Amino acid sequence: MARLGGCWAFLCRCFFQYETPKILLIRSKKVGALNRLVQALILAYVIGYVCVLKKGYQDTDSVLSSVTTKVKGVALTNSSQLGLRVWDVADYVIPPQEESSFFVMTNLIVTMNQTQTRCPEVGVPERAASPCSLGAVNGYRSVQTGKCVNFSDSARTCEVFAWCPVETDSEPPNPAVLANAENFTVLIKNSIQYPKFSFGRRNILPDVNTSYLRNCIFDRKRDPHCPIFRLGDIVSEANEDFQSMAVHGGVMGIHIRWDCDLDMPESWCVPKYTFRRLDNKDPDNNVAPGYNFRFAKYYKVADNVETRTLIKGFGIRFDVMVFGKAGKFSVVPTLLNIGAGLALLGLVGAIACGDSNASSVNVEAAFSLTVNSWHRVLCDVACYV
Amino acid sequence: MARLGGCWAFLCRCFFQYETPKILLIRSKKVGALNRLVQALILAYVIGYVCVLKKGYQDTDSVLSSVTTKVKGVALTNSSQLGLRVWDVADYVIPPQEESSFFVMTNLIVTMNQTQTRCPEVGVPERAASPCSLGAVNGYRSVQTGKCVNFSDSARTCEVFAWCPVETDSEPPNPAVLANAENFTVLIKNSIQYPKFSFGRRNILPDVNTSYLRNCIFDRKRDPHCPIFRLGDIVSEANEDFQSMAVHGGVMGIHIRWDCDLDMPESWCVPKYTFRRLDNKDPDNNVAPGYNFRFAKYYKVADNVETRTLIKGFGIRFDVMVFGKAGKFSVVPTLLNIGAGLALLGLVGAIACGDSNASSVNVEAAFSLTVNSWHRVLCDVACYV
Amino acid sequence: MARLGGCWAFLCRCFFQYETPKILLIRSKKVGALNRLVQALILAYVIGYVCVLKKGYQDTDSVLSSVTTKVKGVALTNSSQLGLRVWDVADYVIPPQEESSFFVMTNLIVTMNQTQTRCPEVGVPERAASPCSLGAVNGYRSVQTGKCVNFSDSARTCEVFAWCPVETDSEPPNPAVLANAENFTVLIKNSIQYPKFSFGRRNILPDVNTSYLRNCIFDRKRDPHCPIFRLGDIVSEANEDFQSMAVHGGVMGIHIRWDCDLDMPESWCVPKYTFRRLDNKDPDNNVAPGYNFRFAKYYKVADNVETRTLIKGFGIRFDVMVFGKAGKFSVVPTLLNIGAGLALLGLVGAIACGDSNASSVNVEAAFSLTVNSWHRVLCDVACYV
C-alpha cells in the first residue's frame, strides 16, 4: 500500500516534471540567414520533393489488369510447294489464344507428308569419324538404324528412323513468306482495376463508339487512344524494320501504362502505349537470332496411316505488359509526412542553434560556448577517419 | 613529428570534449501535460502503427508460386449442324494447358469443310462504291478475284479466294451452346514458397484426404479450403450471371492470397480465394464486348485435299493470380525501428523543451527565453508563405 | 498600410532572430567515450548499412525481360499400342510455344480412334445405388443413355454416349514412356533491359560464339554461362529424381537472376541460374500429385467421320522466371541519405549532451542539471507502461 503510494507519487512527479535549457536570444544577420537557408532547404525538400513530386499525401494502389487480343488480316502466298494459298488468323496465330501475348507467324519452312519410317538423314554425310551406328541419336530429330544409304547420287548419309522425309534445315526464305503481316491489325482490349479505390477503366475509352472502332488505327499523333494497332506501326515505332524482323522473327513488347491521379477527373486517366523490341538484335552478337519454333498438323490418310505436316514457324511474339500506379488523397500518409517534415524542421532549428553559437562566441565571450554542431560533426569525422 | 603530436593532441581533446546546455528543472501541470501528449502521440505511432499494424519487427518475403489447373465436365449438345455431340475437356479447353490461366469454351460458331478455293464473299454485296477488284483484301479473311458472282438468287457479291465456304459472321447463339459449362468444375493446385524463410505450402491443405478431395466443392461457408471450384459459383461470387457471360465470353480473375505471419502456427497460413470479373461489361460502353477467338482443326480427306473446320470460340478465360507476403521476426528491422522510435522520442523531448520555455517565460523572467519550437516553425512558415 | 509596415517589421525581426542555449564545456573520459560510442554506432549504421549494404547512393530500376525457349531431343519408343515410334519436339512440346514457360511431355496414356457414339462406360459397374439413367452425366466425360450393357463377360456397366471407346483411366506407365526426355536439352534465350538506364543485355554473353553455343551444356562449375540446359541436370540440381518425376509429371522453376551494379564494369552483370521444384511432392500429403492434362488430335477418316486420338499427357512444365534489380549512382538518393545521416548524428549529439549532464551533475553541483534524455525516455516509458 505504502509502496503503491510511493510509486504513484513517483509517476506524478515524473509526469509533470520537464526540463528547459536556459536560452539566450541573439540577433545576427549572418547567422540568421544561414539558419533560414537550412530551413529553406528542408522546406524545399518536404514541400517540393515529398509533397509535390512524390505525392506524399496520397495512398497508392497497383494495377490489376486483363488483356485480350484479336488479330485480323489475310495474306496471299504463291509458292511452288504450297501453290496459291490464303492465310487467315486461324492459320498464323499459334496458339490461338494466350494470356497476355500473341504470336504472329511471318515466315515458315514447311515439310509435308511426313510419316514414321526410315529414310536417309539430310545434310550429315557419313564420315569415318562418325560411322552410322544403330540407335545413335542423330541431332535432335532422328535415330540411326546403323545402315548407310544413298541420299543422292553424289552423297551417302546414315539411314535414320524418323518422321520422314526429314526437314531440310536451311535458312528461312527472304523476303518472308507472310511479309504482308506488316498490314495485319490487332485489337487489344485492356481492362484495368485499382481494387483499393474500386476504380475500373478500359483502354476502349467511354467516348469511343463502334463506328470509330471499326475504322480507326492507332496513331500517336492523330488517334492516340485507338486500341487497334497495325503490326507494322508497332515495329516501326520501336525503330525496327518489320520486313527484316519478319524473316527470323523476334519478340516485341507492347507496354500500356496507366498512371492515374484519382484526385483528378477520371477522364485524365488514359493509357499510354509504348513499344520496344525485347529480344536482342545486336549485330555483333547475333548468335541464334530471332524466334522460331516447330509445330505439326497431324492427318490420317486413307489407309489409316498417320502423317503430319511439320512447320518451322518464324514470327513475332508480342508481349503485352500493363504497368500502372494510382494515387488518391488519404489521411494517414498525409499525417505521417507532415509529422516527419515538422520533426525535420525542429531538428534544423537545433542545428541552427548550434550555428548561432559559433558566432555568438564572438558576440559574447562571457559564455563558454563552444564548437557548434557542424564543427562537432566535422570533428567526429576527423576522429573516425 | 611536432605536427603529428599537435594533431594527436587535437584529436584527443576533441574526442573527450563534449557540450551540455545548462538545464533548468521546472514543474507545471499545463506544459507537462502537453509534453506528455506529444510523447503519447509518438508512442502511439511507433507502437501502434509501426510495430502492430506494419509489423516493423518482421523481415518480409514475397511469394513464389506455381499453379496448375484441371477442368472436368461434359456437355451434350444437339444441333442441326453438328447433330448429337458430347463435349469433353479435350474439346473445350484451348489450348490444353497454359501457365496460370485456362480457357473454357462456352459458345461457338462452326464453319465446316472449308477448303482453299474460290467462292462468293458473304454479306458484302457489290456496290458501285467498291467494285470487285483483283487482289483487294476483303475484310480480314479473303482476297477478291475481281469477278462478281451470284451469292444467292437475290444478291450478287464479289468472288473471293479464301477458305471456302467463308464464315457467316453472325451473332453468337443465345443461349450459349455449351451453357452446361456452368456445372463444370476445376481443380486448382497452387504450391507456394517463401524462399527467404524456406517455407513451402500448397492450397491442398495437409488435413485434406483423397476421399474429401473427390467429393468437395468450394463453398465460402462450408468448404472454404476445398480447391475444387464450380465455374458457375466462381462467376456468381463475382456477382455476374454465368449464362449471359457465356454467350459473348469474358475474363474472370481467380485471386489466391497467401498472407502468412510465420511467427504464428503454420496452420494459420491458409489461402484466401476471391473472384472478380476482369474484363469490362459496362452496359453503356460495351463496344466489342466479351472474349472470342478463331481456331481451326485441319483434316485431309481422301484425295489428299486439306480441309479444315473453322471454329469461332466464345468462352471464359480464368486468370489465376497468386498474391502474398510473409513476415517473420528478424533482428535488423527490429533494431532499426526501435532506434528510429527512440530518436523520434528524443526529438519530441527537444520540442517539449521548447514548449516548456514558452511558459517558463512567465515563471522566470530573469531568463531571456523566447518563442518555442512551434512558434518558431509557425514564424518560419510566415516568413516563407 | 501601417498594418503592412508592422507585418514587415515582424517578419524582419523573426527572420534574423534566433536562440541559443547557454552551453557548458565539460571534459570527462567516461562520458566522452559513451558519447563517441553512440556516434560510432550511428556512423556504422549510416556508412555500413545504408551506404555499403543497401547502396543508398544508387538509383534503382527493375528488370524488363523477354524469354524464348527451344527444346531439342528425340525419343524412340516401342509399345504394343503404338509400335515403334519416334517422338520429336513437335510431338512432345504442348502447346508449341508459350510466353515464359514450356511443357515437355514425359509420359502418356493414349486412347486411339475415338468417335462420337455409344459404348459401355469403363470401370463403373452398375450398382443398385446408382442405376443407369438417361442423361445422367457420368464422371467428367460421358452421358448415360439409360441402358445397361455388357462391358465384358463378367461385368455390366451403363451404356454412355461419349467419345468411344472411353479412356481407361489407369495409373501412368512406370517407367515413363518418354523417360529419355532426361537427355533433352533446352536453349533459353533471355534478353533483359533496365529502361531507366537504357541498359540491355542477354544471357548469351558477348564472348560466346556459335561453335561454343553448338556444343556447350550448362554446368555450374565448368560452363556457368552456357544457355543450353539438359533437362535431367535442371531436375537433379533441384535435388529431384527425373525418372520418378517423369511418371506423374510436375512443375520446375528456372530462375534467372540479374542483379547488376551498373557502377561496375558491364561484364560483371551476368545472369545467375537456380532451379527448384515448384509443385508439391510432399510424400505425406501427395493428394493429386504431379501434372497432367488431356488433349486430342482430330482426324477425318474416309467416310468423313471425325475421329480423334485422346492423349492424357503427363510431363514437366518449366516456368522461367526472371528477377533482377540494377543500381547506378544518382545525386538525389545520395543527398537524401547524407542528409538523413547528418540529421541522425545531430540528434545523437543532443542525446550525448543529455548523457553528459547525467555525470556533470556530480562534476558541478552548481548547475541545476537534471535527468538526461535517456532517463527521460525511460521515465516516460514508466509513465505509459
Short mmCIF file of N, CA, C and O in Angstrom, two decimals, chain C residues 52-87:
data_model
loop_
_atom_site.label_atom_id
_atom_site.label_comp_id
_atom_site.label_asym_id
_atom_site.label_seq_id
_atom_site.Cartn_x
_atom_site.Cartn_y
_atom_site.Cartn_z
N VAL C 52 26.88 0.99 -47.78
CA VAL C 52 27.53 -0.19 -48.37
C VAL C 52 26.51 -1.28 -48.66
O VAL C 52 26.34 -1.72 -49.80
N LEU C 53 25.77 -1.69 -47.64
CA LEU C 53 24.85 -2.82 -47.83
C LEU C 53 23.70 -2.44 -48.75
O LEU C 53 23.47 -3.06 -49.78
N LYS C 54 22.97 -1.38 -48.39
CA LYS C 54 21.78 -1.01 -49.16
C LYS C 54 22.10 -0.14 -50.35
O LYS C 54 21.21 0.25 -51.11
N LYS C 55 23.38 0.22 -50.54
CA LYS C 55 23.78 1.07 -51.67
C LYS C 55 22.84 2.28 -51.78
O LYS C 55 22.20 2.52 -52.80
N GLY C 56 22.77 3.04 -50.68
CA GLY C 56 21.84 4.17 -50.61
C GLY C 56 22.15 5.26 -51.61
O GLY C 56 21.34 6.13 -51.84
N TYR C 57 23.34 5.22 -52.21
CA TYR C 57 23.73 6.28 -53.13
C TYR C 57 23.29 5.97 -54.55
O TYR C 57 23.59 6.70 -55.48
N GLN C 58 22.57 4.86 -54.73
CA GLN C 58 22.21 4.46 -56.09
C GLN C 58 20.73 4.64 -56.35
O GLN C 58 19.90 4.46 -55.47
N ASP C 59 20.42 5.00 -57.59
CA ASP C 59 19.06 4.93 -58.08
C ASP C 59 18.87 3.52 -58.65
O ASP C 59 19.80 2.95 -59.22
N THR C 60 17.69 2.95 -58.47
CA THR C 60 17.50 1.56 -58.90
C THR C 60 16.42 1.46 -59.96
O THR C 60 15.57 2.33 -60.09
N ASP C 61 16.45 0.37 -60.70
CA ASP C 61 15.44 0.08 -61.71
C ASP C 61 15.21 -1.42 -61.71
O ASP C 61 16.12 -2.20 -61.40
N SER C 62 13.98 -1.83 -62.02
CA SER C 62 13.69 -3.27 -62.03
C SER C 62 13.70 -3.77 -63.48
O SER C 62 13.50 -3.02 -64.42
N VAL C 63 13.93 -5.08 -63.60
CA VAL C 63 14.26 -5.65 -64.90
C VAL C 63 13.04 -5.77 -65.80
O VAL C 63 11.92 -5.95 -65.34
N LEU C 64 13.29 -5.62 -67.09
CA LEU C 64 12.30 -5.86 -68.14
C LEU C 64 12.87 -7.00 -68.97
O LEU C 64 14.00 -6.93 -69.43
N SER C 65 12.09 -8.06 -69.15
CA SER C 65 12.70 -9.27 -69.68
C SER C 65 11.84 -9.92 -70.75
O SER C 65 10.62 -9.79 -70.75
N SER C 66 12.50 -10.61 -71.66
CA SER C 66 11.77 -11.49 -72.58
C SER C 66 12.49 -12.83 -72.64
O SER C 66 13.72 -12.88 -72.62
N VAL C 67 11.71 -13.89 -72.69
CA VAL C 67 12.27 -15.24 -72.66
C VAL C 67 11.73 -16.02 -73.85
O VAL C 67 10.53 -15.99 -74.12
N THR C 68 12.63 -16.65 -74.58
CA THR C 68 12.19 -17.63 -75.58
C THR C 68 12.97 -18.91 -75.34
O THR C 68 14.12 -18.88 -74.92
N THR C 69 12.30 -20.02 -75.57
CA THR C 69 12.92 -21.31 -75.30
C THR C 69 12.84 -22.21 -76.53
O THR C 69 11.93 -22.06 -77.34
N LYS C 70 13.79 -23.10 -76.64
CA LYS C 70 13.78 -24.04 -77.75
C LYS C 70 14.29 -25.39 -77.26
O LYS C 70 15.47 -25.52 -76.92
N VAL C 71 13.39 -26.37 -77.23
CA VAL C 71 13.75 -27.69 -76.75
C VAL C 71 14.25 -28.52 -77.92
O VAL C 71 13.76 -28.38 -79.05
N LYS C 72 15.27 -29.34 -77.66
CA LYS C 72 15.76 -30.26 -78.68
C LYS C 72 15.94 -31.63 -78.07
O LYS C 72 16.33 -31.77 -76.92
N GLY C 73 15.65 -32.65 -78.88
CA GLY C 73 15.82 -34.02 -78.41
C GLY C 73 14.84 -34.92 -79.10
O GLY C 73 13.81 -34.48 -79.61
N VAL C 74 15.18 -36.18 -79.14
CA VAL C 74 14.33 -37.16 -79.79
C VAL C 74 14.28 -38.41 -78.93
O VAL C 74 15.26 -38.75 -78.26
N ALA C 75 13.10 -39.03 -78.89
CA ALA C 75 12.94 -40.25 -78.09
C ALA C 75 12.37 -41.34 -78.97
O ALA C 75 11.52 -41.08 -79.83
N LEU C 76 12.83 -42.55 -78.78
CA LEU C 76 12.33 -43.71 -79.52
C LEU C 76 11.58 -44.61 -78.57
O LEU C 76 12.11 -44.98 -77.52
N THR C 77 10.32 -44.90 -78.88
CA THR C 77 9.53 -45.78 -78.02
C THR C 77 9.03 -46.95 -78.83
O THR C 77 8.87 -46.86 -80.05
N ASN C 78 8.76 -48.04 -78.13
CA ASN C 78 8.24 -49.22 -78.81
C ASN C 78 7.22 -49.89 -77.93
O ASN C 78 7.56 -50.59 -76.98
N SER C 79 5.96 -49.60 -78.20
CA SER C 79 4.89 -50.16 -77.37
C SER C 79 3.96 -51.00 -78.25
O SER C 79 3.89 -50.80 -79.47
N SER C 80 3.25 -51.90 -77.61
CA SER C 80 2.33 -52.75 -78.36
C SER C 80 1.25 -51.87 -79.00
O SER C 80 0.77 -52.16 -80.09
N GLN C 81 0.88 -50.78 -78.31
CA GLN C 81 -0.22 -49.95 -78.82
C GLN C 81 0.21 -49.09 -80.00
O GLN C 81 -0.47 -49.00 -81.01
N LEU C 82 1.39 -48.47 -79.87
CA LEU C 82 1.83 -47.51 -80.89
C LEU C 82 2.89 -48.07 -81.81
O LEU C 82 3.23 -47.45 -82.82
N GLY C 83 3.47 -49.22 -81.45
CA GLY C 83 4.55 -49.77 -82.25
C GLY C 83 5.80 -48.92 -82.09
O GLY C 83 5.91 -48.10 -81.17
N LEU C 84 6.74 -49.11 -83.00
CA LEU C 84 7.96 -48.34 -82.96
C LEU C 84 7.65 -46.91 -83.37
O LEU C 84 6.98 -46.70 -84.40
N ARG C 85 8.09 -45.95 -82.55
CA ARG C 85 7.70 -44.56 -82.84
C ARG C 85 8.78 -43.60 -82.38
O ARG C 85 9.38 -43.78 -81.32
N VAL C 86 9.03 -42.61 -83.21
CA VAL C 86 9.97 -41.55 -82.85
C VAL C 86 9.19 -40.34 -82.38
O VAL C 86 8.17 -39.98 -82.98
N TRP C 87 9.64 -39.73 -81.29
CA TRP C 87 8.99 -38.52 -80.77
C TRP C 87 9.96 -37.36 -80.93
O TRP C 87 11.07 -37.41 -80.40
#
